mmCIF file of C-alpha atoms in Angstrom:
data_model
loop_
_atom_site.group_PDB
_atom_site.id
_atom_site.type_symbol
_atom_site.label_atom_id
_atom_site.label_comp_id
_atom_site.label_asym_id
_atom_site.label_seq_id
_atom_site.Cartn_x
_atom_site.Cartn_y
_atom_site.Cartn_z
ATOM 1 C CA MET M 7 97.781 132.828 115.187
ATOM 2 C CA ARG M 8 101.088 133.884 113.291
ATOM 3 C CA LYS M 9 103.351 130.789 113.361
ATOM 4 C CA GLN M 10 107.053 130.560 111.896
ATOM 5 C CA LEU M 11 108.280 127.442 110.493
ATOM 6 C CA LYS M 12 111.084 125.670 111.780
ATOM 7 C CA ASN M 13 114.438 126.455 110.491
ATOM 8 C CA PHE M 14 116.719 123.736 109.831
ATOM 9 C CA SER M 15 120.575 124.455 110.002
ATOM 10 C CA PRO M 16 122.458 122.174 107.174
ATOM 11 C CA SER M 17 123.235 119.104 109.433
ATOM 12 C CA GLU M 18 119.310 119.044 110.343
ATOM 13 C CA ILE M 19 118.096 118.483 106.607
ATOM 14 C CA LEU M 20 116.925 114.937 105.976
ATOM 15 C CA ILE M 21 115.678 115.281 102.589
ATOM 16 C CA THR M 22 117.173 115.342 99.077
ATOM 17 C CA ALA M 23 116.487 117.750 96.432
ATOM 18 C CA ASP M 24 114.317 115.281 94.761
ATOM 19 C CA GLU M 25 112.241 114.478 97.917
ATOM 20 C CA ALA M 26 112.043 118.250 98.503
ATOM 21 C CA ARG M 27 110.327 118.644 95.171
ATOM 22 C CA LEU M 28 108.212 115.869 96.097
ATOM 23 C CA ILE M 29 107.016 117.210 99.116
ATOM 24 C CA LEU M 30 106.504 120.765 97.399
ATOM 25 C CA LYS M 31 104.427 119.100 94.751
ATOM 26 C CA PHE M 32 102.220 117.298 97.496
ATOM 27 C CA ILE M 33 101.594 120.698 99.618
ATOM 28 C CA PHE M 34 101.174 123.292 96.380
ATOM 29 C CA LYS M 35 98.534 122.867 93.485
ATOM 30 C CA PRO M 36 99.532 121.593 90.065
ATOM 31 C CA SER M 37 99.451 125.420 88.904
ATOM 32 C CA GLU M 38 102.882 125.660 90.948
ATOM 33 C CA HIS M 39 104.459 122.653 89.928
ATOM 34 C CA PRO M 40 106.571 124.337 86.836
ATOM 35 C CA THR M 41 107.880 126.826 89.511
ATOM 36 C CA ILE M 42 108.943 124.117 91.621
ATOM 37 C CA ASP M 43 110.539 122.215 88.833
ATOM 38 C CA GLN M 44 112.548 125.683 88.309
ATOM 39 C CA LEU M 45 113.624 126.024 91.625
ATOM 40 C CA PRO M 46 117.490 125.282 92.088
ATOM 41 C CA MET M 47 117.151 123.223 95.489
ATOM 42 C CA ASN M 48 119.683 125.171 97.828
ATOM 43 C CA HIS M 49 119.428 125.193 101.594
ATOM 44 C CA ARG M 50 116.894 127.702 101.338
ATOM 45 C CA GLU M 51 114.297 125.577 99.222
ATOM 46 C CA LEU M 52 115.272 122.357 101.024
ATOM 47 C CA ASN M 53 114.399 124.282 104.372
ATOM 48 C CA LEU M 54 111.217 125.171 103.170
ATOM 49 C CA ALA M 55 110.179 121.901 102.287
ATOM 50 C CA GLU M 56 111.308 120.466 105.390
ATOM 51 C CA GLY M 57 109.620 123.296 107.317
ATOM 52 C CA LEU M 58 106.363 122.927 105.705
ATOM 53 C CA LEU M 59 106.426 119.112 106.471
ATOM 54 C CA VAL M 60 106.982 119.457 109.605
ATOM 55 C CA GLU M 61 104.264 122.124 109.965
ATOM 56 C CA ALA M 62 101.908 119.955 108.071
ATOM 57 C CA ILE M 63 102.590 116.752 110.480
ATOM 58 C CA ASP M 64 102.332 118.832 113.630
ATOM 59 C CA ALA M 65 99.144 120.673 112.608
ATOM 60 C CA SER M 66 97.358 117.924 111.575
ATOM 61 C CA TYR M 67 97.920 116.058 115.001
ATOM 62 C CA SER M 68 96.998 119.470 116.748
ATOM 63 C CA ILE M 69 93.665 119.371 115.139
ATOM 64 C CA GLY M 70 93.180 115.806 116.529
ATOM 65 C CA TYR M 71 92.068 112.951 115.027
ATOM 66 C CA VAL M 72 88.392 111.924 114.304
ATOM 67 C CA GLU M 73 88.903 108.826 111.909
ATOM 68 C CA ALA M 74 87.770 110.066 108.716
ATOM 69 C CA LEU M 75 84.808 108.112 107.040
ATOM 70 C CA PHE M 76 85.827 109.991 103.794
ATOM 71 C CA ARG M 77 89.132 109.235 102.471
ATOM 72 C CA SER M 78 90.219 110.403 98.967
ATOM 73 C CA THR M 79 90.057 107.215 96.589
ATOM 74 C CA ALA M 80 93.190 108.321 94.552
ATOM 75 C CA ASN M 81 96.049 108.825 96.888
ATOM 76 C CA PRO M 82 97.645 112.082 95.564
ATOM 77 C CA SER M 83 101.245 111.017 95.917
ATOM 78 C CA ALA M 84 102.357 107.664 96.821
ATOM 79 C CA LYS M 85 105.838 108.566 96.070
ATOM 80 C CA ALA M 86 105.323 111.612 98.751
ATOM 81 C CA PHE M 87 104.145 109.841 101.340
ATOM 82 C CA SER M 88 107.177 107.123 101.068
ATOM 83 C CA VAL M 89 109.496 110.045 101.590
ATOM 84 C CA MET M 90 107.230 111.567 104.605
ATOM 85 C CA ARG M 91 107.400 108.298 106.136
ATOM 86 C CA LYS M 92 111.212 107.972 105.743
ATOM 87 C CA PHE M 93 111.565 111.560 106.856
ATOM 88 C CA ALA M 94 109.351 111.082 109.934
ATOM 89 C CA LYS M 95 111.257 108.038 111.305
ATOM 90 C CA SER M 96 114.709 110.137 111.015
ATOM 91 C CA SER M 97 113.033 113.367 112.444
ATOM 92 C CA LYS M 98 113.782 114.584 116.001
ATOM 93 C CA LYS M 99 110.851 114.415 118.466
ATOM 94 C CA TYR M 100 111.614 118.049 119.572
ATOM 95 C CA TRP M 101 110.634 119.473 116.477
ATOM 96 C CA TYR M 102 106.958 118.736 117.043
ATOM 97 C CA LYS M 103 104.690 120.149 119.365
ATOM 98 C CA HIS M 104 101.673 117.856 118.983
ATOM 99 C CA ALA M 105 102.758 114.692 116.884
ATOM 100 C CA THR M 106 104.211 112.197 119.364
ATOM 101 C CA ALA M 107 106.920 109.403 118.486
ATOM 102 C CA SER M 108 104.110 106.736 117.832
ATOM 103 C CA ASP M 109 102.207 109.030 115.589
ATOM 104 C CA LEU M 110 105.410 109.416 113.403
ATOM 105 C CA LEU M 111 105.364 106.226 112.518
ATOM 106 C CA SER M 112 102.042 106.314 110.629
ATOM 107 C CA ILE M 113 101.711 109.793 109.836
ATOM 108 C CA LYS M 114 98.563 111.526 108.511
ATOM 109 C CA ILE M 115 97.784 114.867 106.985
ATOM 110 C CA TYR M 116 94.683 116.531 106.985
ATOM 111 C CA GLY M 117 93.604 118.259 103.749
ATOM 112 C CA VAL M 118 92.571 121.446 105.261
ATOM 113 C CA VAL M 119 96.378 121.657 106.623
ATOM 114 C CA ILE M 120 97.637 121.129 103.307
ATOM 115 C CA ASN M 121 95.312 123.969 101.775
ATOM 116 C CA LYS M 122 96.147 126.454 104.283
ATOM 117 C CA LEU M 123 100.045 125.687 103.996
ATOM 118 C CA ALA M 124 99.751 125.972 99.852
ATOM 119 C CA ARG M 125 97.825 129.444 100.017
ATOM 120 C CA ARG M 126 100.159 130.992 102.897
ATOM 121 C CA PHE M 127 103.369 130.102 101.398
ATOM 122 C CA LYS M 128 102.453 130.191 97.546
ATOM 123 C CA ASN M 129 104.297 133.704 97.215
ATOM 124 C CA ILE M 130 107.508 132.405 98.635
ATOM 125 C CA LEU M 131 107.957 129.837 95.638
ATOM 126 C CA ALA M 132 107.927 132.716 93.236
ATOM 127 C CA ILE M 133 110.264 134.747 95.502
ATOM 128 C CA TYR M 134 112.850 132.038 95.519
ATOM 129 C CA LEU M 135 112.683 131.477 91.843
ATOM 130 C CA VAL M 136 113.266 134.912 91.063
ATOM 131 C CA LYS M 137 115.632 135.807 93.818
ATOM 132 C CA LYS M 138 119.512 134.451 93.814
ATOM 133 C CA ILE M 139 120.839 133.626 96.634
ATOM 134 C CA ASP M 140 123.158 136.050 98.431
ATOM 135 C CA THR M 141 125.465 134.257 100.706
ATOM 136 C CA ASN M 142 125.682 137.364 103.027
ATOM 137 C CA GLU M 143 121.858 137.306 103.137
ATOM 138 C CA LYS M 144 120.362 136.142 106.284
ATOM 139 C CA ASN M 145 117.505 133.452 105.716
ATOM 140 C CA LEU M 146 114.381 135.560 107.055
ATOM 141 C CA PRO M 147 112.166 133.691 109.208
ATOM 142 C CA LEU M 148 109.285 132.166 107.466
ATOM 143 C CA THR M 149 105.829 132.896 108.984
ATOM 144 C CA ALA M 150 102.552 133.332 107.933
ATOM 145 C CA PHE M 151 99.055 133.315 109.693
ATOM 146 C CA LEU M 152 97.836 129.961 109.918
ATOM 147 C CA ASP M 153 94.399 128.890 111.543
ATOM 148 C CA TYR M 154 93.593 125.324 110.627
ATOM 149 C CA LYS M 155 89.806 124.895 111.143
ATOM 150 C CA VAL M 156 88.225 121.804 109.922
ATOM 151 C CA PRO M 157 84.871 123.139 108.203
ATOM 152 C CA ALA M 158 81.983 121.881 110.175
ATOM 153 C CA ASN M 159 79.989 121.186 106.963
ATOM 154 C CA HIS M 160 81.881 118.242 105.646
ATOM 155 C CA LEU M 161 84.279 115.606 106.812
ATOM 156 C CA PRO M 162 88.003 116.187 107.045
ATOM 157 C CA ARG M 163 90.292 114.826 103.969
ATOM 158 C CA VAL M 164 93.053 112.720 105.560
ATOM 159 C CA TRP M 165 96.012 111.295 103.538
ATOM 160 C CA SER M 166 98.033 108.614 105.067
#
């Protein structure tokens, strides 16, 4: 299914540039981190990070929760989850189709969701790096084919 990330107005952006970098580094692989470090973190980049975070949270709840028996022994980003918890408390309930207000108090994100988002939006990072912002240019909607299927052959990884 083709999905569009939520587009946020400047007043709806709840994250700082540093928090956006943490979120992007959580979602994208380490090979993309140098690109993320070079991004200017204007509204366009903050919008991408916040849109990916909302999608990651909501998609994880759309999959449904079966308490995972397997969890990563090393938390990939304690700082990123601190930012995510703070964001979830401030975010608007209507931004989500599947996550409830109580879900946002203790967010969990499936690894399969992060992997899919990273694959589908990886090229956007490169485009943002090389393309200067034109103030007359309208923000195009960020869309991708996103099908979140938990592989049946192993237990899902959940970060919380």
